[in-house]
Short mmCIF file of C-alpha atoms in Angstrom, two decimals:
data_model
loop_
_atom_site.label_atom_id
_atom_site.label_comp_id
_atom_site.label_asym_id
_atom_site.label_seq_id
_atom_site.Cartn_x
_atom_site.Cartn_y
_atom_site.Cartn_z
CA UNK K 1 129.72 23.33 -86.72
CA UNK K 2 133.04 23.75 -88.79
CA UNK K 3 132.36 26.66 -91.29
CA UNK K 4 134.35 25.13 -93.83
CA UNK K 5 133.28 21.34 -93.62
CA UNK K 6 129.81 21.43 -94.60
CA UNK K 7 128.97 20.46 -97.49
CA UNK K 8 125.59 21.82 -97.64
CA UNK K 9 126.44 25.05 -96.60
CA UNK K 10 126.44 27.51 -99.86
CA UNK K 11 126.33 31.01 -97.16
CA UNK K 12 129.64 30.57 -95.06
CA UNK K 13 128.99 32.22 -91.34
CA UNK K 14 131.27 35.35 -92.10
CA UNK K 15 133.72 36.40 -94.65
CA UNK K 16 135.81 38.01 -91.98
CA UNK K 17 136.96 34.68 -90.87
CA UNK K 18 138.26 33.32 -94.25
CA UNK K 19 141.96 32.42 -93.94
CA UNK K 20 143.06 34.08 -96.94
CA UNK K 21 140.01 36.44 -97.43
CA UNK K 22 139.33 34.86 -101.05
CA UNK K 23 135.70 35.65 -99.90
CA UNK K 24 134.94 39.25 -100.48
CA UNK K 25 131.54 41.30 -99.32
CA UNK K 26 130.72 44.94 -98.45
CA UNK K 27 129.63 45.37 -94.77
CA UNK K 28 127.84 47.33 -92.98
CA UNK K 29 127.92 47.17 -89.28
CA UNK K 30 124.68 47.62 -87.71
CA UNK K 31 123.92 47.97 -84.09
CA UNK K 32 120.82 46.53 -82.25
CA UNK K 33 119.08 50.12 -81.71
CA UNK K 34 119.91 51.27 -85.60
CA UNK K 35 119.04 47.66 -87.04
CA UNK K 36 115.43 48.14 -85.07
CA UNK K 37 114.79 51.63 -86.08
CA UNK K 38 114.94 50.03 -89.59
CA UNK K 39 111.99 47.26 -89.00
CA UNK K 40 110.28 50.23 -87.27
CA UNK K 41 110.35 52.09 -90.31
CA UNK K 42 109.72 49.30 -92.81
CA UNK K 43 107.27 47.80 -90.59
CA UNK K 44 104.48 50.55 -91.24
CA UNK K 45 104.44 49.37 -94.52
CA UNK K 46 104.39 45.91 -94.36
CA UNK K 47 101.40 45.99 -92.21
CA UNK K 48 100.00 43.35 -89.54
CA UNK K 49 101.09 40.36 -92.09
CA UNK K 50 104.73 41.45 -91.46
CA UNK K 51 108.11 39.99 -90.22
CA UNK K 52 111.38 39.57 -90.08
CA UNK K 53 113.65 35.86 -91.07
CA UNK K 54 117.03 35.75 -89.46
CA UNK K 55 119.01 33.66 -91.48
CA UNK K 56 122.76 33.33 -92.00
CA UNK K 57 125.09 31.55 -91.78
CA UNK K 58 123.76 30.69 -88.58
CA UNK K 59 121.83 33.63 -86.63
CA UNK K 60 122.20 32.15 -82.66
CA UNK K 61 126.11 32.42 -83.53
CA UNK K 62 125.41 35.98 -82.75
CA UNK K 63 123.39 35.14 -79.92
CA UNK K 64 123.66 38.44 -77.81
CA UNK K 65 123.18 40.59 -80.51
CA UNK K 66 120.02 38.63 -82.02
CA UNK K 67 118.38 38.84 -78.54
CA UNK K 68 118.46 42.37 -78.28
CA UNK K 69 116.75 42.36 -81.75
CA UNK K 70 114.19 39.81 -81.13
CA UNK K 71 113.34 41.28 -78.04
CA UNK K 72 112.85 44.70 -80.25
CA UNK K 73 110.89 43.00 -82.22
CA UNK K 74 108.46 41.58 -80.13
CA UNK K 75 107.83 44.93 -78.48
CA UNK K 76 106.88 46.09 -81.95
CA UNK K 77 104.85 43.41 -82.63
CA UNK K 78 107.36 42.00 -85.53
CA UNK K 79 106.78 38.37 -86.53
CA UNK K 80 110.31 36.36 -85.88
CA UNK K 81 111.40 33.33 -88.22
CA UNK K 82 114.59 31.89 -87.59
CA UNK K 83 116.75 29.11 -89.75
CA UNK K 84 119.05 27.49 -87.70
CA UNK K 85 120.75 24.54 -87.63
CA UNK K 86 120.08 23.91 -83.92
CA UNK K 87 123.56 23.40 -83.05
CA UNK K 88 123.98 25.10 -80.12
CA UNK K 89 124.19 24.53 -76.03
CA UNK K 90 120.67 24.19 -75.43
CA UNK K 91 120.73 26.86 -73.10
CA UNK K 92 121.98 29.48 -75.86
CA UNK K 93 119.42 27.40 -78.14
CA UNK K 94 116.11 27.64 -76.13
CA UNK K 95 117.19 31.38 -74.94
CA UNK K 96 116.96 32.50 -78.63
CA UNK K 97 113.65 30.23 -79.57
CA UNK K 98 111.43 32.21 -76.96
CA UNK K 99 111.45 35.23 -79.22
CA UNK K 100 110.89 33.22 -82.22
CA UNK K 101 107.66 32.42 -83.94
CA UNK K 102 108.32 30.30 -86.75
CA UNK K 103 111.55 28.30 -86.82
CA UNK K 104 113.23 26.26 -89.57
CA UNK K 105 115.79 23.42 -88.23
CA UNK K 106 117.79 21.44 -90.72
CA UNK K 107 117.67 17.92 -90.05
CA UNK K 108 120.23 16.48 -92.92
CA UNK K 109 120.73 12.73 -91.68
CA UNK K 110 119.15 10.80 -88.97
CA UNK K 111 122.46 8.66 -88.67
CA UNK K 112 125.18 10.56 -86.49
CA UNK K 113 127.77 8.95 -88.29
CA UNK K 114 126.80 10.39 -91.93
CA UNK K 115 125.64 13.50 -90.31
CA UNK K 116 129.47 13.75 -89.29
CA UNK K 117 130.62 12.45 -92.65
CA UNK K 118 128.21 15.31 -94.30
CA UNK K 119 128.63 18.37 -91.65
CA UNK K 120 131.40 17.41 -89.22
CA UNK K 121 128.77 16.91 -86.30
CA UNK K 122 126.91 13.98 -85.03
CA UNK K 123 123.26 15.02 -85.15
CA UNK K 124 122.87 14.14 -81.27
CA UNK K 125 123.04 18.12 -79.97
CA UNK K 126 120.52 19.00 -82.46
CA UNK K 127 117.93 16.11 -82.44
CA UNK K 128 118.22 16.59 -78.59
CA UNK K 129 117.81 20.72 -78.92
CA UNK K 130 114.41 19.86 -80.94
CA UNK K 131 112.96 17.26 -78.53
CA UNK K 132 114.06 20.34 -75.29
CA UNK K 133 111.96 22.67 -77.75
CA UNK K 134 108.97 20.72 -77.81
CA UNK K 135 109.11 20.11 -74.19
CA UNK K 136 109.71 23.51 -73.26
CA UNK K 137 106.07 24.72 -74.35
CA UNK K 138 107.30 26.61 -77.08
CA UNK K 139 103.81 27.73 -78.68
CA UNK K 140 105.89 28.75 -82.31
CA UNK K 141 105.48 26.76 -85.83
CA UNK K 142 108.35 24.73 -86.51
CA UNK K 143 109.00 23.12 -89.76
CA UNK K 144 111.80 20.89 -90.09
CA UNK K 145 113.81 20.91 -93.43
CA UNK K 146 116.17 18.37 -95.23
CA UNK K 147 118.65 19.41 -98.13
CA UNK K 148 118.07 16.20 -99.98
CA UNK K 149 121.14 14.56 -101.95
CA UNK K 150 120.83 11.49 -103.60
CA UNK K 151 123.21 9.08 -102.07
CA UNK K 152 123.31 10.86 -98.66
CA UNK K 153 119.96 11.30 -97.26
CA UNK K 154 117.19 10.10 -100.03
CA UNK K 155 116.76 6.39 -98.36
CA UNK K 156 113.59 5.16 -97.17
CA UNK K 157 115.07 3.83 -93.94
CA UNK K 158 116.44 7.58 -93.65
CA UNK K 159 112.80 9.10 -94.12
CA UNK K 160 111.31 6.25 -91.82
CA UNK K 161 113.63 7.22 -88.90
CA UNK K 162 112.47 10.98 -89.13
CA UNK K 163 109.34 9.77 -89.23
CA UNK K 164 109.30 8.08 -86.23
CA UNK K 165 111.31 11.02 -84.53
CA UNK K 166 108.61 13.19 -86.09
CA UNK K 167 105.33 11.04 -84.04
CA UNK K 168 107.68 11.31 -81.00
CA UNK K 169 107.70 14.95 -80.78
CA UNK K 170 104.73 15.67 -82.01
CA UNK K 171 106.06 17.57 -85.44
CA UNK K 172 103.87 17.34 -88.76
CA UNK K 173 105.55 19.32 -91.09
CA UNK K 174 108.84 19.36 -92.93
CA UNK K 175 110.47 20.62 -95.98
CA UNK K 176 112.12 19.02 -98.51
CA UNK K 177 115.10 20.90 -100.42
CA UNK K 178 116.33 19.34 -103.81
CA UNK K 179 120.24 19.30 -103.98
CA UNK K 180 121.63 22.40 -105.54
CA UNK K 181 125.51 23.28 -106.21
CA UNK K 182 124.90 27.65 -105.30
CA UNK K 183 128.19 27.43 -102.62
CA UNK K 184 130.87 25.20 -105.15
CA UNK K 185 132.02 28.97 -106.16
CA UNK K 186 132.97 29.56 -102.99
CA UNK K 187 134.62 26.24 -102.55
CA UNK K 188 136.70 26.70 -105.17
CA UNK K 189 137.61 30.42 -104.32
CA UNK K 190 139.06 28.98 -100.63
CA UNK K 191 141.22 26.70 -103.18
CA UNK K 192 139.14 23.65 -101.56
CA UNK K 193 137.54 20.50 -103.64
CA UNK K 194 133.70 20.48 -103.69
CA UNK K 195 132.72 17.51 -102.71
CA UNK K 196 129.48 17.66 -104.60
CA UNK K 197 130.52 19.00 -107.75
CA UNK K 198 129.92 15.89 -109.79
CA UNK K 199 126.79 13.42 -108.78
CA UNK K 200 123.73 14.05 -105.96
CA UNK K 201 120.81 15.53 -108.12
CA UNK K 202 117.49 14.50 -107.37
CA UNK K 203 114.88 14.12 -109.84
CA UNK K 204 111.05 15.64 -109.52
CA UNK K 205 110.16 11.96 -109.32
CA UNK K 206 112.80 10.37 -106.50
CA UNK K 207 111.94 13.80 -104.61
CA UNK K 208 107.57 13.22 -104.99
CA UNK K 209 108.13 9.62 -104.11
CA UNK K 210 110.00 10.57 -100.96
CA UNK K 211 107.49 13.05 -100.09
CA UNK K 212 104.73 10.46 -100.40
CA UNK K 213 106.28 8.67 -97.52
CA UNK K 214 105.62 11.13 -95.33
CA UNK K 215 102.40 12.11 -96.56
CA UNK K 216 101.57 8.86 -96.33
CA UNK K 217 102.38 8.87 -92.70
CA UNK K 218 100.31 11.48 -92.30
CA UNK K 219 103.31 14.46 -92.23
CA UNK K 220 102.74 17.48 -94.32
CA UNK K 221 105.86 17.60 -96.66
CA UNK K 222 106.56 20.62 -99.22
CA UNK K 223 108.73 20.19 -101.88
CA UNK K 224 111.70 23.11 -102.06
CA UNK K 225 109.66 26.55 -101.95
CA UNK K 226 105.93 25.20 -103.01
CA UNK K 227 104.99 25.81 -99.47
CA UNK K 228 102.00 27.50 -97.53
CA UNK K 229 104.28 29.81 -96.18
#
């Protein structure tokens, strides 16, 4: 996915690759041995309910690294959650899930066309990536996730579709972002236009009558972070 074409995206990947490093942030390099001996150590106080979210930018565009770690992890009994965007060569993709417990995929239009419009991708490689989960026997919790804009992706015939893709591959639960404007800073710091900076709010009420379509349908939907996890 193009780092600087999403217009969801308020966490670019890595501020090492900005063009004209308007992007500042303090670093510190971590290798797969030192970045373990620190869940070891914060592990023993977290106790059995504890674990570990890789988030990002996008986590699997370290792939190698985050392997190494997951694998760590597993031998130390860690719980792995992952949000991804699923955008990946499946093999790279399903590589990376079998360490995971708990994934989040974002799933921000059903049509390819305004998924392009939206992220600079069709949706194809990552609808496809989900349905390869599912068949692979994956045994983790997977929760899909929409950042909902009004205009984009708050339709009816938008919710039906992921719906139906939802019965297909047997997947009951997804989570329901309201619009938000955290990245325009950034935006504007590149010297780029933010799409989004006027219009796409949601109300409480367009966002609880969407969710009633898929609780209708029988889909457990959470509304931004009133979850049960």
């Amino acid at each position: 996915m193009d780092w600087n074409k999403c217009k969801d995206c308020h966490d670019f990947p890595c501020t090492s690759i900005c063009p004209n490093r308007a992007l500042k942030q303090c670093v510190r390099e971590y290798t797969s041995d030192e970045l373990l001996q620190i869940l070891r150590r914060d592990f023993s106080s977290w106790g059995s309910n504890g674990g570990v979210t890789f988030s990002g930018g996008d986590p699997i565009t370290q792939h190698d690294f985050l392997i190494e770690v997951l694998k760590g992890c597993h031998k130390l009994g860690i719980h792995t959650a992952i949000e991804t965007s699923a955008h990946f060569p499946r093999e790279k993709f399903l590589d990376v899930m079998q360490y995971i417990d708990f994934a989040f995929i974002d799933v921000k239009n059903m049509d390819s066309e305004a998924h392009k419009a939206g992220t600079s991708v069709g949706n194809e490689l990552i609808l496809d990536n989900i349905r390869a989960l599912k068949q692979s026997g994956w045994k983790g919790r997977l929760v899909l996730r929409q950042p909902t804009i009004c205009g984009y992706n708050d339709s009816e015939e938008n919710a039906k579709k992921l719906i139906s893709f939802m019965k297909e591959n047997d997947l009951f639960e997804i989570n329901l972002l309201k619009f938000h404007r955290l990245g325009q800073t950034k935006w504007e710091q590149l010297g780029k236009t933010y799409d989004y900076a006027t219009g796409g709010e949601m109300t409480d009420e367009a966002m609880t009558a969407l969710q009633s379509l898929y609780l209708d349908a029988g889909i457990a939907c959470y509304i931004g972070h009133h979850t049960s996890f």
